[in-house]
mmCIF file of C-alpha atoms and ligand atoms in Angstrom:
data_model
loop_
_atom_site.group_PDB
_atom_site.id
_atom_site.type_symbol
_atom_site.label_atom_id
_atom_site.label_comp_id
_atom_site.label_asym_id
_atom_site.label_seq_id
_atom_site.Cartn_x
_atom_site.Cartn_y
_atom_site.Cartn_z
ATOM 1 C CA UNK A 1 156.235 133.715 110.431
ATOM 2 C CA UNK A 2 157.574 137.203 111.278
ATOM 3 C CA UNK A 3 161.107 138.342 110.530
ATOM 4 C CA UNK A 4 163.591 135.965 112.157
ATOM 5 C CA UNK A 5 166.598 137.433 113.931
ATOM 6 C CA UNK A 6 169.288 135.966 116.119
ATOM 7 C CA UNK A 7 167.137 136.980 119.127
ATOM 8 C CA UNK A 8 164.385 134.703 117.802
ATOM 9 C CA UNK A 9 166.845 131.778 117.832
ATOM 10 C CA UNK A 10 168.056 132.712 121.334
ATOM 11 C CA UNK A 11 164.437 132.596 122.547
ATOM 12 C CA UNK A 12 163.820 129.269 120.799
ATOM 13 C CA UNK A 13 166.872 127.772 122.500
ATOM 14 C CA UNK A 14 165.655 129.061 125.863
ATOM 15 C CA UNK A 15 162.201 127.553 125.351
ATOM 16 C CA UNK A 16 163.478 124.270 123.880
ATOM 17 C CA UNK A 17 161.749 124.784 120.520
ATOM 18 C CA UNK A 18 163.812 123.289 117.677
ATOM 19 C CA UNK A 19 164.648 125.528 114.719
ATOM 20 C CA UNK A 20 165.420 124.604 111.133
ATOM 21 C CA UNK A 21 168.074 125.667 108.659
ATOM 22 C CA UNK A 22 168.204 124.581 105.005
ATOM 23 C CA UNK A 23 170.837 125.534 102.464
ATOM 24 C CA UNK A 24 169.760 127.589 99.454
ATOM 25 C CA UNK A 25 171.634 129.202 96.625
ATOM 26 C CA UNK A 26 168.943 130.988 94.601
ATOM 27 C CA UNK A 27 165.841 133.145 94.964
ATOM 28 C CA UNK A 28 163.186 130.524 94.168
ATOM 29 C CA UNK A 29 164.316 127.902 96.680
ATOM 30 C CA UNK A 30 164.969 130.634 99.210
ATOM 31 C CA UNK A 31 161.320 131.774 98.870
ATOM 32 C CA UNK A 32 159.982 128.215 99.208
ATOM 33 C CA UNK A 33 162.171 127.498 102.234
ATOM 34 C CA UNK A 34 160.710 130.594 103.918
ATOM 35 C CA UNK A 35 157.170 129.519 102.979
ATOM 36 C CA UNK A 36 157.558 126.067 104.558
ATOM 37 C CA UNK A 37 158.641 127.608 107.853
ATOM 38 C CA UNK A 38 162.432 127.179 108.101
ATOM 39 C CA UNK A 39 163.740 129.928 110.351
ATOM 40 C CA UNK A 40 167.182 130.143 108.768
ATOM 41 C CA UNK A 41 168.814 129.716 105.376
ATOM 42 C CA UNK A 42 172.453 128.881 104.889
ATOM 43 C CA UNK A 43 174.089 130.037 101.679
ATOM 44 C CA UNK A 44 176.619 127.263 102.086
ATOM 45 C CA UNK A 45 179.885 126.886 100.260
ATOM 46 C CA UNK A 46 178.482 123.386 99.650
ATOM 47 C CA UNK A 47 177.389 125.129 96.446
ATOM 48 C CA UNK A 48 180.855 124.203 95.172
ATOM 49 C CA UNK A 49 179.747 120.566 95.244
ATOM 50 C CA UNK A 50 175.989 120.626 94.565
ATOM 51 C CA UNK A 51 175.900 123.479 92.016
ATOM 52 C CA UNK A 52 179.392 123.658 90.555
ATOM 53 C CA UNK A 53 180.204 119.913 90.540
ATOM 54 C CA UNK A 54 183.506 120.070 92.446
ATOM 55 C CA UNK A 55 184.455 117.285 94.839
ATOM 56 C CA UNK A 56 185.009 119.692 97.741
ATOM 57 C CA UNK A 57 184.173 123.259 98.810
ATOM 58 C CA UNK A 58 187.749 124.450 98.304
ATOM 59 C CA UNK A 59 187.374 126.014 94.813
ATOM 60 C CA UNK A 60 184.533 128.332 95.936
ATOM 61 C CA UNK A 61 185.404 132.049 95.871
ATOM 62 C CA UNK A 62 184.107 135.060 97.772
ATOM 63 C CA UNK A 63 182.693 136.300 94.452
ATOM 64 C CA UNK A 64 180.658 133.071 94.111
ATOM 65 C CA UNK A 65 179.382 133.446 97.677
ATOM 66 C CA UNK A 66 178.411 137.110 97.237
ATOM 67 C CA UNK A 67 176.544 136.330 93.993
ATOM 68 C CA UNK A 68 174.499 133.482 95.524
ATOM 69 C CA UNK A 69 173.873 135.449 98.733
ATOM 70 C CA UNK A 70 172.349 138.276 96.664
ATOM 71 C CA UNK A 71 170.100 135.776 94.845
ATOM 72 C CA UNK A 72 168.946 134.144 98.091
ATOM 73 C CA UNK A 73 168.254 137.435 99.859
ATOM 74 C CA UNK A 74 166.066 138.707 97.001
ATOM 75 C CA UNK A 75 163.800 135.677 97.347
ATOM 76 C CA UNK A 76 163.096 135.725 101.051
ATOM 77 C CA UNK A 77 162.562 138.730 103.317
ATOM 78 C CA UNK A 78 161.792 136.841 106.541
ATOM 79 C CA UNK A 79 164.347 134.073 107.179
ATOM 80 C CA UNK A 80 167.702 134.712 108.833
ATOM 81 C CA UNK A 81 170.329 134.344 106.102
ATOM 82 C CA UNK A 82 173.765 133.011 107.049
ATOM 83 C CA UNK A 83 176.464 133.092 104.348
ATOM 84 C CA UNK A 84 179.648 131.024 104.347
ATOM 85 C CA UNK A 85 183.047 132.666 104.180
ATOM 86 C CA UNK A 86 184.821 130.392 101.683
ATOM 87 C CA UNK A 87 188.238 128.721 101.842
ATOM 88 C CA UNK A 88 191.113 131.127 102.572
ATOM 89 C CA UNK A 89 188.884 134.212 102.689
ATOM 90 C CA UNK A 90 189.450 134.741 106.446
ATOM 91 C CA UNK A 91 193.107 133.919 107.086
ATOM 92 C CA UNK A 92 193.590 137.206 108.982
ATOM 93 C CA UNK A 93 191.160 139.478 110.815
ATOM 94 C CA UNK A 94 191.547 142.149 108.134
ATOM 95 C CA UNK A 95 190.897 139.755 105.290
ATOM 96 C CA UNK A 96 187.881 138.367 107.175
ATOM 97 C CA UNK A 97 186.545 141.915 107.591
ATOM 98 C CA UNK A 98 186.804 142.565 103.849
ATOM 99 C CA UNK A 99 185.268 139.224 102.901
ATOM 100 C CA UNK A 100 182.463 139.521 105.469
ATOM 101 C CA UNK A 101 181.711 143.047 104.242
ATOM 102 C CA UNK A 102 181.021 141.643 100.764
ATOM 103 C CA UNK A 103 178.591 139.054 102.132
ATOM 104 C CA UNK A 104 176.802 141.473 104.471
ATOM 105 C CA UNK A 105 176.454 144.004 101.637
ATOM 106 C CA UNK A 106 175.028 141.192 99.498
ATOM 107 C CA UNK A 107 172.259 140.885 102.131
ATOM 108 C CA UNK A 108 173.480 138.249 104.620
ATOM 109 C CA UNK A 109 172.546 138.717 108.279
ATOM 110 C CA UNK A 110 175.461 136.660 109.591
ATOM 111 C CA UNK A 111 178.637 135.069 108.271
ATOM 112 C CA UNK A 112 179.860 131.548 109.006
ATOM 113 C CA UNK A 113 183.466 130.432 109.285
ATOM 114 C CA UNK A 114 185.116 127.102 109.982
ATOM 115 C CA UNK A 115 187.511 126.790 112.907
ATOM 116 C CA UNK A 116 187.990 127.149 116.635
ATOM 117 C CA UNK A 117 190.459 128.841 118.921
ATOM 118 C CA UNK A 118 192.603 130.303 116.118
ATOM 119 C CA UNK A 119 189.565 132.348 115.005
ATOM 120 C CA UNK A 120 188.862 134.009 118.376
ATOM 121 C CA UNK A 121 190.558 137.298 117.548
ATOM 122 C CA UNK A 122 188.903 137.433 114.103
ATOM 123 C CA UNK A 123 185.479 136.715 115.599
ATOM 124 C CA UNK A 124 185.874 139.452 118.250
ATOM 125 C CA UNK A 125 186.891 141.992 115.625
ATOM 126 C CA UNK A 126 183.960 141.183 113.314
ATOM 127 C CA UNK A 127 181.492 141.243 116.208
ATOM 128 C CA UNK A 128 182.943 144.544 117.462
ATOM 129 C CA UNK A 129 182.184 146.034 114.026
ATOM 130 C CA UNK A 130 178.597 144.742 113.957
ATOM 131 C CA UNK A 131 178.989 141.545 111.952
ATOM 132 C CA UNK A 132 177.353 138.561 113.672
ATOM 133 C CA UNK A 133 179.338 135.340 113.387
ATOM 134 C CA UNK A 134 178.328 131.685 113.218
ATOM 135 C CA UNK A 135 181.246 129.320 113.887
ATOM 136 C CA UNK A 136 181.532 125.777 112.505
ATOM 137 C CA UNK A 137 183.304 122.920 114.342
ATOM 138 C CA UNK A 138 183.687 119.158 113.965
ATOM 139 C CA UNK A 139 183.960 118.030 110.348
ATOM 140 C CA UNK A 140 184.850 121.357 108.774
ATOM 141 C CA UNK A 141 184.733 120.589 105.025
ATOM 142 C CA UNK A 142 187.319 123.223 104.042
ATOM 143 C CA UNK A 143 189.857 121.072 105.953
ATOM 144 C CA UNK A 144 188.953 117.857 104.100
ATOM 145 C CA UNK A 145 192.529 117.393 102.890
ATOM 146 C CA UNK A 146 193.936 117.779 106.385
ATOM 147 C CA UNK A 147 191.380 115.252 107.712
ATOM 148 C CA UNK A 148 192.161 112.789 104.903
ATOM 149 C CA UNK A 149 188.498 112.677 103.807
ATOM 150 C CA UNK A 150 185.021 113.543 105.059
ATOM 151 C CA UNK A 151 185.363 111.766 108.409
ATOM 152 C CA UNK A 152 183.516 111.902 111.719
ATOM 153 C CA UNK A 153 185.413 114.065 114.220
ATOM 154 C CA UNK A 154 185.570 114.111 118.030
ATOM 155 C CA UNK A 155 185.540 110.344 118.595
ATOM 156 C CA UNK A 156 188.600 110.183 120.854
ATOM 157 C CA UNK A 157 188.520 111.807 124.318
ATOM 158 C CA UNK A 158 191.337 114.162 123.216
ATOM 159 C CA UNK A 159 189.475 115.329 120.088
ATOM 160 C CA UNK A 160 186.206 115.661 122.012
ATOM 161 C CA UNK A 161 187.893 117.792 124.679
ATOM 162 C CA UNK A 162 189.417 120.022 122.029
ATOM 163 C CA UNK A 163 186.085 120.563 120.198
ATOM 164 C CA UNK A 164 184.369 121.440 123.490
ATOM 165 C CA UNK A 165 187.175 123.876 124.393
ATOM 166 C CA UNK A 166 186.939 125.479 120.930
ATOM 167 C CA UNK A 167 183.167 125.868 121.318
ATOM 168 C CA UNK A 168 183.512 127.646 124.662
ATOM 169 C CA UNK A 169 186.268 129.891 123.332
ATOM 170 C CA UNK A 170 184.386 130.982 120.184
ATOM 171 C CA UNK A 171 181.323 131.750 122.315
ATOM 172 C CA UNK A 172 183.503 133.843 124.628
ATOM 173 C CA UNK A 173 184.909 135.629 121.555
ATOM 174 C CA UNK A 174 181.360 136.698 120.621
ATOM 175 C CA UNK A 175 180.057 134.089 118.138
ATOM 176 C CA UNK A 176 176.230 134.063 118.198
ATOM 177 C CA UNK A 177 175.623 130.665 116.623
ATOM 178 C CA UNK A 178 177.542 127.399 116.211
ATOM 179 C CA UNK A 179 177.286 124.625 113.610
ATOM 180 C CA UNK A 180 178.486 121.181 114.727
ATOM 181 C CA UNK A 181 179.039 118.751 111.860
ATOM 182 C CA UNK A 182 179.561 114.981 112.042
ATOM 183 C CA UNK A 183 180.457 114.466 115.673
ATOM 184 C CA UNK A 184 179.160 111.881 118.168
ATOM 185 C CA UNK A 185 175.712 112.770 119.434
ATOM 186 C CA UNK A 186 176.742 112.664 123.110
ATOM 187 C CA UNK A 187 179.425 115.310 122.437
ATOM 188 C CA UNK A 188 176.985 117.544 120.541
ATOM 189 C CA UNK A 189 174.457 117.192 123.361
ATOM 190 C CA UNK A 190 177.094 118.164 125.920
ATOM 191 C CA UNK A 191 178.208 121.234 123.921
ATOM 192 C CA UNK A 192 174.611 122.352 123.264
ATOM 193 C CA UNK A 193 173.846 122.117 126.977
ATOM 194 C CA UNK A 194 176.985 123.971 128.055
ATOM 195 C CA UNK A 195 176.739 126.869 125.573
ATOM 196 C CA UNK A 196 174.351 129.803 125.890
ATOM 197 C CA UNK A 197 174.343 130.400 122.118
ATOM 198 C CA UNK A 198 172.128 128.281 119.830
ATOM 199 C CA UNK A 199 173.802 125.228 118.284
ATOM 200 C CA UNK A 200 172.827 123.791 114.879
ATOM 201 C CA UNK A 201 173.669 120.179 114.148
ATOM 202 C CA UNK A 202 174.299 118.212 110.970
ATOM 203 C CA UNK A 203 175.157 114.598 111.650
ATOM 204 C CA UNK A 204 175.436 115.573 115.318
ATOM 205 C CA UNK A 205 172.406 113.811 116.784
ATOM 206 C CA UNK A 206 169.022 114.935 118.078
ATOM 207 C CA UNK A 207 170.050 117.153 120.990
ATOM 208 C CA UNK A 208 171.316 120.302 119.269
ATOM 209 C CA UNK A 209 169.015 123.352 119.282
ATOM 210 C CA UNK A 210 168.482 123.280 115.523
ATOM 211 C CA UNK A 211 169.193 121.057 112.530
ATOM 212 C CA UNK A 212 170.595 121.886 109.097
ATOM 213 C CA UNK A 213 170.780 119.815 105.923
ATOM 214 C CA UNK A 214 172.037 120.570 102.453
ATOM 215 C CA UNK A 215 168.871 121.031 100.376
ATOM 216 C CA UNK A 216 169.973 118.702 97.576
ATOM 217 C CA UNK A 217 170.596 115.924 100.133
ATOM 218 C CA UNK A 218 167.199 116.166 101.804
ATOM 219 C CA UNK A 219 165.448 116.285 98.423
ATOM 220 C CA UNK A 220 167.131 113.008 97.455
ATOM 221 C CA UNK A 221 169.139 114.569 94.619
ATOM 222 C CA UNK A 222 172.625 113.633 95.839
ATOM 223 C CA UNK A 223 174.274 110.428 94.600
ATOM 224 C CA UNK A 224 176.323 109.472 97.668
ATOM 225 C CA UNK A 225 174.978 110.580 100.989
ATOM 226 C CA UNK A 226 176.165 110.261 104.572
ATOM 227 C CA UNK A 227 174.478 108.250 107.325
ATOM 228 C CA UNK A 228 172.738 111.339 108.736
ATOM 229 C CA UNK A 229 170.902 112.217 105.505
ATOM 230 C CA UNK A 230 167.249 111.309 105.006
ATOM 231 C CA UNK A 231 165.416 111.647 101.684
ATOM 232 C CA UNK A 232 162.386 113.757 102.642
ATOM 233 C CA UNK A 233 160.933 113.589 99.113
ATOM 234 C CA UNK A 234 159.916 109.965 99.655
ATOM 235 C CA UNK A 235 156.128 109.818 99.368
ATOM 236 C CA UNK A 236 155.764 113.571 98.725
ATOM 237 C CA UNK A 237 154.079 115.120 95.723
ATOM 238 C CA UNK A 238 156.078 118.348 95.440
ATOM 239 C CA UNK A 239 159.381 119.928 96.417
ATOM 240 C CA UNK A 240 157.538 122.213 98.843
ATOM 241 C CA UNK A 241 156.022 119.156 100.534
ATOM 242 C CA UNK A 242 159.460 117.509 100.801
ATOM 243 C CA UNK A 243 160.992 120.604 102.379
ATOM 244 C CA UNK A 244 157.994 120.953 104.709
ATOM 245 C CA UNK A 245 158.379 117.297 105.740
ATOM 246 C CA UNK A 246 161.940 118.071 106.877
ATOM 247 C CA UNK A 247 160.817 121.143 108.831
ATOM 248 C CA UNK A 248 157.997 119.177 110.503
ATOM 249 C CA UNK A 249 160.291 116.230 111.324
ATOM 250 C CA UNK A 250 162.850 118.472 113.029
ATOM 251 C CA UNK A 251 160.192 120.347 114.975
ATOM 252 C CA UNK A 252 158.427 117.202 116.150
ATOM 253 C CA UNK A 253 161.690 115.459 117.043
ATOM 254 C CA UNK A 254 161.112 112.735 114.409
ATOM 255 C CA UNK A 255 164.445 113.637 112.744
ATOM 256 C CA UNK A 256 167.214 112.836 113.409
ATOM 257 C CA UNK A 257 166.787 109.323 114.815
ATOM 258 C CA UNK A 258 169.370 106.945 116.262
ATOM 259 C CA UNK A 259 169.961 105.642 112.716
ATOM 260 C CA UNK A 260 171.249 109.083 111.666
ATOM 261 C CA UNK A 261 173.720 109.530 114.520
ATOM 262 C CA UNK A 262 177.378 108.717 115.247
ATOM 263 C CA UNK A 263 178.808 107.402 118.487
HETATM 264 O O1 KIV B 1 178.264 124.610 103.179
HETATM 265 C C1 KIV B 1 177.350 124.062 103.798
HETATM 266 O O2 KIV B 1 176.285 123.712 103.262
HETATM 267 C C2 KIV B 1 177.548 123.812 105.216
HETATM 268 C C3 KIV B 1 176.617 122.848 105.904
HETATM 269 C C4 KIV B 1 177.049 121.467 105.583
HETATM 270 C C5 KIV B 1 176.513 123.080 107.355
HETATM 271 O O3 KIV B 1 178.454 124.331 105.808
#
């Protein structure tokens, strides 16, 4: 696998080839994820839950994210590395610029932020200054308290309309990638079809351009998992084989199935 860039993902979307993203937080897993053929790595603020033991991503700081981004980037020269801007690190365009600078200087190739229309101006300013942006819509975990829990989003026609409008607006603002989390599969399919930019799904059905899972979930290490999670370690002899099984299942269309989706 050569060096993956956002243009690689654009071409994969155009040709209908599915791409894979796995979260990583350190150099060793980052290397293995590259070796098993995942095109992208997400240094997710999920590290607050799976590494730090918090019950949400809210306590994660920009310092935590920069540290783990540096570790991940040292381990893997070929995958596209996306790093999460953590809670309250992008409340204004200027603050987002400073926070994103830390992650890009730590080695990230793109930053991810949760939110829709209200982020348009911030996204345009980052993009204008050469920082590629991945947006995140649907169940945005930094808003867990506002949602009243980790709940599926976009089930009512009003919510679905608003998520679709947000997706179009963030694309128009210059976002290059979009994560859709825990929304009905028909809505994710519709958004993926309508947008030119690649869309990565998690609990969003089979029709997005790529799939992402939190590494600890797909390796069967998490105690309570959502409907969309599959334990890819089942029947495998090594962690590399488990990660490769996820990559192969996404590429062949074997994951996700109907059993992993919301309606
Ligand atoms: O932080 C994270 O791992 C994420 C994924 C759940 C998409 O944002």
